[in-house]
Amino acid sequence: QSALTQAASVSGSPGQSITISCTGTSSDVGAYNYVSWYQHHPGKAPKLMLYDVNKRPSGVSNRFSGSKSGNMASLTISGLQPEDEADYYCSAFTTSRTYVFGTGTKVTVL
Amino acid sequence: EVELVESGGGVVQPGGSLRLSCAASGLIFNKYWMSWVRQAPGKGLEWVANIKHDGSEKFYVDSVRGRFTISTDNAKDSLYLQMNSLRAEDTALYYCASDPSDGYHDYWGQGTLVTVSS
């Protein structure tokens, strides 16, 4: 149950697009299309941004999109905005019916 | 509106016990799986455990299996985490979250802080 691997930080200017990758194994990311992404401001409740790889909950901007290939998933934020600055975590449902989170990526809007 | 409110956190000595609670409102509690997720200071999110709405299935991360027990009370729309044999590395902000189906957590509480220290 090792954490999924994410880059520690990603930055971009307003209006740009950034992509955060999430690498796991065939027992988690690669096993099912059960990858989700969360936006988190430390000390506050995490917010679900994407689920089932690329589905957006009601109220989440269509600037957020997701994809998966093999054991790697990605979150793309298009048209970066200052309010997007936060920590982002991927999560995958595993073949053991548990969950594993990614190491987290701090997104900075320059 | 869905609301999850955690309580029960505090300071406890190594080897001690603590019971966390999560009160749910605005969702059909007996239709959901529920999870506990924690964040240690300066660290990332870590899934801890989850439970099926009827309590018939429970799963744990390896580091807490045998020490923590997850449970629910559907009559009170409440989720619990009994934590025994606590260690310094269990120090974290503990969140409860709802799992509408396999694969993700849609609603989260604000968390309750557990500090294990002598």
XYZ file of N, CA and C in Angstrom:
684
model
N 0.834 -1.207 0.000
C 0.000 0.000 0.000
C 0.866 1.253 0.000
N 1.758 1.333 -0.953
C 2.584 2.532 -1.078
C 1.784 3.638 -1.727
N 2.057 4.881 -1.310
C 1.367 6.026 -1.869
C 1.642 6.127 -3.361
N 0.659 6.611 -4.092
C 0.835 6.884 -5.515
C 1.814 8.046 -5.654
N 2.539 8.081 -6.760
C 3.590 9.087 -6.943
C 3.080 10.302 -7.718
N 3.245 11.461 -7.126
C 2.916 12.738 -7.770
C 4.112 13.672 -7.642
N 4.214 14.610 -8.577
C 5.224 15.651 -8.451
C 4.925 16.499 -7.230
N 5.951 16.944 -6.529
C 5.731 17.718 -5.306
C 5.088 19.072 -5.585
N 5.438 19.658 -6.717
C 4.897 20.986 -7.014
C 4.804 21.208 -8.515
N 3.817 22.003 -8.898
C 3.618 22.426 -10.282
C 3.172 23.882 -10.227
N 3.647 24.673 -11.145
C 3.241 26.079 -11.164
C 2.898 26.521 -12.577
N 2.116 27.569 -12.650
C 1.747 28.122 -13.948
C 1.199 29.525 -13.785
N 1.181 30.248 -14.868
C 0.641 31.610 -14.863
C -0.856 31.566 -15.124
N -1.563 32.595 -14.688
C -3.008 32.636 -14.966
C -3.295 32.453 -16.449
N -4.284 31.618 -16.740
C -4.666 31.362 -18.120
C -3.970 30.173 -18.751
N -2.856 29.769 -18.180
C -2.130 28.617 -18.714
C -2.807 27.312 -18.309
N -2.342 26.232 -18.902
C -2.783 24.888 -18.517
C -1.641 24.152 -17.828
N -2.006 23.386 -16.826
C -1.008 22.542 -16.157
C -1.564 21.125 -16.056
N -0.654 20.174 -15.969
C -1.043 18.772 -15.829
C -0.292 18.148 -14.669
N -1.040 17.449 -13.833
C -0.469 16.730 -12.678
C -0.602 15.241 -12.954
N 0.498 14.535 -12.850
C 0.443 13.100 -13.090
C 0.420 12.333 -11.773
N -0.053 11.111 -11.867
C -0.243 10.254 -10.695
C 0.100 8.826 -11.133
N 1.181 8.306 -10.612
C 1.650 6.995 -11.054
C 1.499 5.952 -9.960
N 0.894 4.845 -10.333
C 0.688 3.750 -9.399
C 1.104 2.429 -9.990
N 0.330 1.400 -9.678
C 0.649 0.056 -10.143
C -0.594 -0.599 -10.748
N -0.430 -1.813 -11.195
C -1.551 -2.552 -11.762
C -2.553 -2.987 -10.691
N -2.187 -2.798 -9.421
C -3.096 -3.147 -8.325
C -3.939 -1.970 -7.870
N -3.631 -0.791 -8.368
C -4.427 0.385 -7.957
C -4.844 1.205 -9.183
N -4.004 2.123 -9.624
C -4.402 2.986 -10.760
C -4.762 2.157 -11.979
N -3.977 1.146 -12.257
C -4.181 0.348 -13.464
C -5.277 -0.693 -13.355
N -5.802 -0.878 -12.142
C -6.747 -1.980 -11.946
C -8.156 -1.661 -12.428
N -8.637 -0.482 -12.098
C -10.014 -0.081 -12.431
C -10.009 1.375 -12.891
N -11.144 1.816 -13.401
C -11.302 3.245 -13.703
C -11.847 3.972 -12.480
N -11.257 3.675 -11.331
C -11.676 4.284 -10.072
C -10.558 5.182 -9.553
N -10.235 6.186 -10.344
C -9.266 7.199 -9.942
C -10.031 8.490 -9.675
N -9.734 9.115 -8.567
C -10.381 10.382 -8.215
C -9.322 11.413 -7.841
N -9.708 12.678 -7.894
C -8.817 13.790 -7.594
C -9.484 14.732 -6.593
N -8.685 15.253 -5.659
C -9.180 16.118 -4.594
C -8.351 17.394 -4.516
N -9.043 18.496 -4.322
C -8.395 19.776 -4.057
C -8.424 19.984 -2.550
N -7.273 20.364 -1.982
C -7.209 20.478 -0.532
C -6.452 21.709 -0.091
N -7.120 22.518 0.698
C -6.445 23.591 1.418
C -6.225 23.055 2.823
N -4.975 22.916 3.270
C -4.659 22.286 4.559
C -5.510 22.825 5.704
N -6.026 21.892 6.491
C -6.863 22.257 7.629
C -8.330 22.381 7.276
N -8.617 22.297 5.979
C -10.014 22.375 5.536
C -10.428 21.039 4.936
N -11.709 20.905 4.665
C -12.212 19.678 4.078
C -11.743 19.547 2.637
N -11.160 18.413 2.261
C -10.835 18.188 0.851
C -12.102 18.266 0.002
N -11.917 18.619 -1.255
C -13.044 18.756 -2.193
C -12.835 17.818 -3.359
N -13.838 16.999 -3.658
C -13.789 16.104 -4.799
C -13.861 16.908 -6.091
N -12.881 16.718 -6.979
C -12.834 17.438 -8.252
C -13.172 16.538 -9.431
N -12.710 15.305 -9.412
C -12.990 14.339 -10.462
C -13.145 12.966 -9.837
N -13.989 12.130 -10.440
C -14.095 10.756 -10.005
C -14.230 9.862 -11.237
N -14.021 8.572 -11.058
C -14.063 7.629 -12.188
C -13.218 8.161 -13.358
N -12.023 8.597 -13.018
C -11.005 9.131 -13.950
C -11.331 10.522 -14.470
N -12.537 10.703 -15.040
C -12.784 11.961 -15.771
C -14.183 12.535 -15.574
N -14.892 12.106 -14.549
C -16.234 12.641 -14.316
C -16.179 13.770 -13.290
N -16.897 14.845 -13.579
C -16.914 15.999 -12.684
C -18.189 16.014 -11.860
N -18.057 16.177 -10.549
C -19.257 16.363 -9.729
C -19.939 17.678 -10.104
N -21.203 17.779 -9.782
C -21.931 19.010 -10.018
C -21.227 20.181 -9.330
N -21.063 21.266 -10.062
C -20.466 22.466 -9.487
C -18.974 22.613 -9.727
N -18.310 21.573 -10.200
C -16.878 21.662 -10.498
C -16.691 22.171 -11.930
N -15.814 23.133 -12.072
C -15.587 23.775 -13.360
C -15.118 22.781 -14.421
N -15.540 22.996 -15.662
C -15.085 22.140 -16.760
C -13.647 22.452 -17.163
N -12.996 23.341 -16.432
C -11.559 23.569 -16.642
C -10.741 22.391 -16.078
N -11.385 21.572 -15.289
C -10.718 20.409 -14.703
C -11.081 19.168 -15.509
N -10.064 18.442 -15.959
C -10.311 17.239 -16.737
C -9.304 16.163 -16.339
N -9.659 14.911 -16.614
C -8.791 13.819 -16.209
C -8.676 12.758 -17.290
N -7.603 11.984 -17.185
C -7.386 10.887 -18.115
C -6.562 9.806 -17.412
N -6.501 8.662 -18.049
C -5.705 7.556 -17.493
C -5.183 6.694 -18.620
N -3.948 6.250 -18.466
C -3.364 5.306 -19.410
C -2.494 4.337 -18.615
N -2.869 3.080 -18.641
C -2.113 2.097 -17.878
C -2.126 2.399 -16.395
N -0.940 2.511 -15.814
C -0.824 2.767 -14.378
C -0.638 4.237 -14.038
N -0.887 5.113 -15.000
C -0.737 6.535 -14.751
C -2.015 7.304 -15.082
N -2.391 8.163 -14.154
C -3.540 9.044 -14.349
C -3.051 10.485 -14.346
N -3.870 11.361 -14.928
C -3.488 12.769 -15.003
C -4.680 13.668 -14.752
N -4.399 14.795 -14.134
C -5.371 15.874 -13.942
C -4.854 17.089 -14.684
N -5.678 17.659 -15.546
C -5.312 18.880 -16.262
C -6.214 20.016 -15.811
N -5.606 21.131 -15.471
C -6.345 22.343 -15.155
C -6.078 23.327 -16.289
N -7.134 23.680 -17.003
C -7.010 24.623 -18.112
C -7.408 26.015 -17.636
N -6.862 27.030 -18.281
C -7.213 28.393 -17.906
C -6.985 28.654 -16.434
N -5.784 28.352 -15.976
C -5.439 28.440 -14.551
C -5.884 29.768 -13.942
N -6.486 29.690 -12.752
C -6.969 30.868 -12.050
C -6.373 30.908 -10.643
N -6.277 32.090 -10.064
C -5.676 32.205 -8.721
C -6.334 31.295 -7.684
N -7.632 31.093 -7.799
C -8.330 30.262 -6.814
C -8.025 28.775 -6.962
N -7.293 28.411 -8.009
C -6.902 27.017 -8.192
C -5.692 26.653 -7.337
N -5.077 27.665 -6.745
C -3.888 27.410 -5.929
C -4.281 26.585 -4.700
N -3.716 25.391 -4.579
C -4.073 24.454 -3.512
C -3.197 23.214 -3.656
N -3.375 22.269 -2.749
C -2.773 20.954 -2.886
C -3.765 20.050 -3.607
N -3.265 19.193 -4.466
C -4.107 18.264 -5.202
C -3.621 16.841 -4.965
N -4.580 15.960 -4.677
C -4.260 14.559 -4.425
C -5.054 13.667 -5.363
N -4.383 12.678 -5.930
C -5.097 11.627 -6.631
C -5.379 10.512 -5.629
N -6.312 9.656 -5.982
C -6.644 8.503 -5.158
C -7.099 7.391 -6.085
N -6.789 6.159 -5.711
C -7.222 5.011 -6.491
C -7.791 3.938 -5.579
N -8.806 3.273 -6.077
C -9.391 2.113 -5.399
C -8.554 0.910 -5.797
N -8.197 0.075 -4.834
C -7.254 -0.999 -5.122
C -7.940 -2.366 -5.239
N -7.190 -3.338 -5.703
C -7.716 -4.694 -5.822
C -7.969 -5.328 -4.454
N -7.476 -4.729 -3.390
C -7.747 -5.203 -2.025
C -8.974 -4.533 -1.429
N -9.661 -3.732 -2.249
C -10.845 -2.986 -1.817
C -10.495 -1.953 -0.763
N -9.286 -1.431 -0.850
C -8.886 -0.302 -0.019
C -8.633 0.890 -0.954
N -8.245 2.001 -0.377
C -7.921 3.183 -1.163
C -6.457 3.561 -0.897
N -5.849 4.178 -1.886
C -4.518 4.731 -1.699
C -4.493 6.121 -2.318
N -3.925 7.066 -1.574
C -3.803 8.439 -2.067
C -2.423 8.657 -2.666
N -2.336 9.691 -3.485
C -1.051 10.122 -4.003
C -0.303 10.939 -2.969
N 0.944 11.244 -3.275
C 1.804 11.994 -2.369
C 1.454 13.468 -2.313
N 0.631 13.921 -3.263
C 0.174 15.304 -3.247
C 1.023 16.236 -4.084
N 0.374 17.175 -4.757
C 1.052 18.174 -5.585
C 0.576 19.566 -5.185
N 1.518 20.422 -4.870
C 1.170 21.813 -4.551
C 1.142 22.609 -5.844
N -0.006 23.163 -6.151
C -0.153 23.989 -7.346
C -0.031 25.459 -6.968
N 0.892 26.136 -7.619
C 1.114 27.559 -7.393
C 0.769 28.336 -8.640
N -0.035 29.365 -8.473
C -0.380 30.256 -9.590
C 0.527 31.478 -9.495
N 1.368 31.622 -10.485
C 2.409 32.665 -10.454
C 1.854 34.071 -10.617
N -28.641 19.805 2.304
C -27.190 19.977 2.289
C -26.545 18.915 3.183
N -25.528 18.265 2.641
C -24.823 17.229 3.396
C -23.843 17.867 4.364
N -23.824 17.356 5.585
C -22.866 17.824 6.577
C -22.315 16.627 7.346
N -21.004 16.598 7.471
C -20.315 15.587 8.278
C -19.523 16.331 9.341
N -19.761 15.975 10.610
C -19.100 16.687 11.708
C -18.384 15.685 12.596
N -17.048 15.793 12.619
C -16.235 14.901 13.444
C -16.052 15.473 14.844
N -15.861 14.578 15.797
C -15.568 14.980 17.173
C -14.792 13.862 17.857
N -14.290 14.163 19.045
C -13.615 13.139 19.834
C -12.105 13.215 19.842
N -11.533 14.106 19.038
C -10.079 14.223 19.016
C -9.550 14.810 20.315
N -8.250 14.715 20.492
C -7.627 15.243 21.698
C -6.201 14.774 21.817
N -5.633 15.018 22.997
C -4.261 14.602 23.271
C -4.299 13.324 24.101
N -3.519 12.340 23.689
C -3.493 11.056 24.380
C -2.053 10.551 24.424
N -1.724 9.820 25.458
C -0.374 9.279 25.590
C -0.183 8.055 24.691
N 1.042 7.784 24.293
C 1.310 6.553 23.529
C 0.793 5.335 24.274
N 0.139 4.446 23.523
C -0.468 3.268 24.119
C -1.900 3.480 24.543
N -2.347 4.727 24.511
C -3.694 5.031 24.948
C -4.742 4.799 23.879
N -5.986 5.140 24.220
C -7.121 4.928 23.327
C -7.918 6.210 23.157
N -8.639 6.260 22.048
C -9.498 7.402 21.744
C -10.593 6.915 20.811
N -11.779 7.486 20.937
C -12.876 7.135 20.038
C -13.349 8.378 19.304
N -13.246 8.330 17.991
C -13.710 9.435 17.154
C -15.143 9.172 16.710
N -15.895 10.245 16.552
C -17.265 10.151 16.054
C -17.432 11.061 14.852
N -18.375 10.707 13.996
C -18.719 11.531 12.835
C -20.231 11.503 12.691
N -20.864 12.652 12.881
C -22.312 12.767 12.755
C -22.658 13.237 11.359
N -23.531 12.500 10.688
C -23.897 12.808 9.309
C -25.327 13.340 9.244
N -25.529 14.289 8.350
C -26.875 14.783 8.076
C -26.973 15.124 6.602
N -28.186 15.051 6.069
C -28.404 15.417 4.676
C -28.092 14.333 3.667
N -27.717 13.138 4.102
C -27.519 12.034 3.172
C -28.196 10.788 3.731
N -28.490 9.862 2.827
C -29.145 8.623 3.234
C -28.056 7.720 3.790
N -27.778 7.885 5.075
C -26.617 7.266 5.708
C -26.602 5.762 5.506
N -27.744 5.125 5.568
C -27.743 3.665 5.493
C -27.615 3.151 4.065
N -27.305 4.033 3.117
C -27.045 3.607 1.745
C -25.571 3.800 1.364
N -24.792 4.420 2.239
C -23.428 4.805 1.917
C -22.401 3.888 2.577
N -21.278 3.707 1.928
C -20.065 3.331 2.608
C -19.539 4.626 3.241
N -18.751 4.466 4.311
C -18.135 5.631 4.961
C -16.668 5.344 5.230
N -15.841 6.374 5.118
C -14.395 6.226 5.295
C -13.855 7.186 6.355
N -12.709 6.818 6.904
C -11.874 7.721 7.678
C -10.578 7.942 6.892
N -10.173 9.195 6.797
C -8.942 9.590 6.114
C -8.196 10.523 7.054
N -6.874 10.415 7.106
C -6.132 11.271 8.021
C -4.999 12.009 7.302
N -4.541 13.083 7.935
C -3.410 13.842 7.428
C -2.501 14.190 8.592
N -1.335 13.581 8.631
C -0.349 13.898 9.655
C 0.252 15.275 9.374
N 0.768 15.942 10.386
C 1.344 17.284 10.189
C 2.417 17.296 9.109
N 2.242 18.145 8.123
C 3.220 18.275 7.049
C 3.223 17.139 6.045
N 2.273 16.223 6.165
C 2.223 15.059 5.274
C 0.974 15.097 4.394
N 0.842 14.108 3.534
C -0.303 14.024 2.640
C -1.473 13.270 3.254
N -2.517 13.136 2.459
C -3.696 12.400 2.895
C -3.405 10.899 2.921
N -3.970 10.218 3.910
C -3.827 8.769 4.013
C -5.182 8.171 4.358
N -5.676 7.278 3.515
C -6.914 6.571 3.806
C -6.659 5.610 4.945
N -7.608 5.535 5.897
C -7.421 4.722 7.104
C -8.309 3.478 7.099
N -9.605 3.670 6.835
C -10.533 2.542 6.930
C -11.850 2.928 6.292
N -12.641 1.927 5.900
C -14.010 2.208 5.500
C -14.919 1.060 5.899
N -16.228 1.322 5.833
C -17.228 0.369 6.291
C -18.459 0.471 5.428
N -19.039 -0.676 5.109
C -20.290 -0.723 4.356
C -21.433 -0.260 5.258
N -22.474 0.299 4.655
C -23.550 0.907 5.428
C -24.165 -0.032 6.448
N -24.179 -1.345 6.167
C -24.779 -2.280 7.125
C -23.740 -2.889 8.060
N -22.503 -2.436 7.951
C -21.444 -2.924 8.828
C -20.904 -4.288 8.475
N -21.367 -4.848 7.370
C -20.998 -6.228 7.033
C -19.597 -6.339 6.419
N -19.069 -5.239 5.932
C -17.728 -5.253 5.356
C -16.930 -4.068 5.893
N -15.686 -4.340 6.259
C -14.790 -3.301 6.776
C -13.397 -3.554 6.199
N -12.704 -2.478 5.885
C -11.354 -2.594 5.355
C -10.472 -1.557 6.051
N -9.196 -1.912 6.203
C -8.259 -1.052 6.928
C -6.931 -0.953 6.186
N -6.252 0.176 6.370
C -4.871 0.271 5.918
C -4.019 -0.603 6.842
N -2.956 -1.169 6.311
C -2.145 -2.121 7.082
C -1.656 -1.545 8.417
N -1.308 -0.274 8.436
C -0.679 0.313 9.622
C -1.609 0.418 10.827
N -2.923 0.279 10.623
C -3.859 0.399 11.754
C -4.629 -0.885 12.010
N -4.517 -1.842 11.094
C -5.292 -3.086 11.253
C -4.900 -3.763 12.565
N -5.926 -4.160 13.332
C -5.684 -4.783 14.623
C -5.649 -3.798 15.781
N -5.509 -2.519 15.474
C -5.490 -1.485 16.526
C -6.732 -0.594 16.453
N -7.215 -0.319 15.258
C -8.372 0.549 15.051
C -9.574 -0.295 14.650
N -10.758 0.153 15.063
C -12.005 -0.510 14.667
C -13.004 0.535 14.194
N -13.501 0.353 12.990
C -14.503 1.257 12.420
C -15.886 0.652 12.644
N -16.867 1.510 12.925
C -18.227 1.029 13.152
C -19.221 2.132 12.814
N -20.470 1.765 12.695
C -21.531 2.731 12.435
C -22.717 2.466 13.347
N -23.543 3.478 13.520
C -24.834 3.364 14.184
C -25.843 4.030 13.267
N -26.545 3.242 12.452
C -27.461 3.808 11.468
C -28.629 4.537 12.126
N -28.987 4.132 13.338
C -30.077 4.813 14.040
C -29.692 6.249 14.392
N -28.391 6.490 14.532
C -27.901 7.833 14.873
C -27.197 8.507 13.701
N -27.191 7.862 12.523
C -26.474 8.406 11.366
C -25.048 8.797 11.752
N -24.374 7.894 12.431
C -23.051 8.197 12.958
C -22.033 7.118 12.613
N -20.811 7.593 12.418
C -19.657 6.753 12.119
C -18.681 6.899 13.276
N -17.967 5.808 13.581
C -17.024 5.849 14.696
C -15.683 5.252 14.289
N -14.649 5.631 15.023
C -13.336 5.001 14.879
C -12.764 4.821 16.278
N -12.727 3.588 16.729
C -12.104 3.270 18.009
C -10.618 3.033 17.754
N -9.796 3.838 18.402
C -8.347 3.767 18.178
C -7.662 3.316 19.468
N -7.047 2.176 19.425
C -6.328 1.622 20.583
C -4.836 1.544 20.277
N -4.059 1.346 21.325
C -2.592 1.210 21.185
C -2.022 2.315 20.312
N -2.414 3.532 20.608
C -2.014 4.670 19.777
C -0.515 4.912 19.824
N 0.003 5.343 18.682
C 1.435 5.619 18.509
C 1.622 7.066 18.089
N 2.827 7.564 18.247
C 3.118 8.936 17.845
C 2.773 9.158 16.369
N 2.983 8.163 15.555
C 2.724 8.303 14.115
C 1.240 8.321 13.769
N 0.380 8.105 14.738
C -1.059 8.251 14.508
C -1.521 9.708 14.679
N -0.626 10.566 15.109
C -0.945 11.989 15.245
C -1.341 12.553 13.887
N -2.549 13.090 13.805
C -3.055 13.569 12.516
C -4.402 14.247 12.693
N -4.810 14.952 11.647
C -6.175 15.452 11.521
C -6.972 14.334 10.856
N -8.026 13.879 11.522
C -8.820 12.759 11.021
C -10.118 13.280 10.408
N -10.350 12.933 9.153
C -11.557 13.320 8.427
C -12.461 12.103 8.239
N -13.755 12.316 8.324
C -14.666 11.287 7.839
C -15.164 11.717 6.466
N -15.498 10.736 5.646
C -15.937 11.013 4.282
C -16.947 9.965 3.867
N -17.833 10.356 2.971
C -18.846 9.434 2.469
C -18.424 8.884 1.114
N -18.707 7.610 0.896
C -18.344 6.918 -0.343
C -19.634 6.460 -1.014
N -20.122 7.200 -2.008
C -21.405 6.841 -2.619
C -21.345 5.538 -3.403
N -20.153 5.185 -3.866
C -19.954 3.897 -4.526
C -18.465 3.606 -4.494
N -18.083 2.458 -5.040
C -16.650 2.165 -5.078
C -15.920 3.286 -5.802
N -14.793 3.711 -5.244
C -13.906 4.542 -6.030
C -13.694 5.971 -5.603
N -14.540 6.542 -4.772
C -14.306 7.934 -4.408
C -15.094 8.341 -3.171
N -14.673 9.521 -2.640
C -15.289 10.095 -1.446
C -15.891 11.439 -1.843
N -17.212 11.576 -1.729
C -17.815 12.805 -2.242
C -17.942 13.916 -1.210
N -18.315 13.604 0.007
C -18.443 14.629 1.039
C -17.457 14.348 2.171
N -16.926 15.443 2.731
C -15.929 15.347 3.779
C -16.294 16.267 4.937
N -15.877 15.872 6.126
C -16.003 16.757 7.275
C -14.807 17.685 7.368
N -14.789 18.505 8.424
C -13.710 19.452 8.647
C -12.548 18.846 9.419
N -12.760 17.675 10.004
C -11.678 16.975 10.683
C -11.645 17.198 12.183
N -11.037 16.230 12.888
C -10.799 16.336 14.322
C -9.355 15.922 14.578
N -8.661 16.700 15.409
C -7.226 16.526 15.581
C -6.914 15.544 16.701
N -6.078 14.570 16.376
C -5.600 13.595 17.357
C -4.097 13.800 17.539
N -3.673 13.990 18.771
C -2.256 14.158 19.073
C -1.838 13.074 20.068
N -0.873 12.270 19.669
C -0.362 11.215 20.534
C 1.018 11.639 21.030
N 1.082 11.966 22.308
C 2.332 12.495 22.851
C 2.382 12.275 24.353
N 3.562 12.050 24.846
C 3.748 11.903 26.298
C 4.066 13.248 26.928
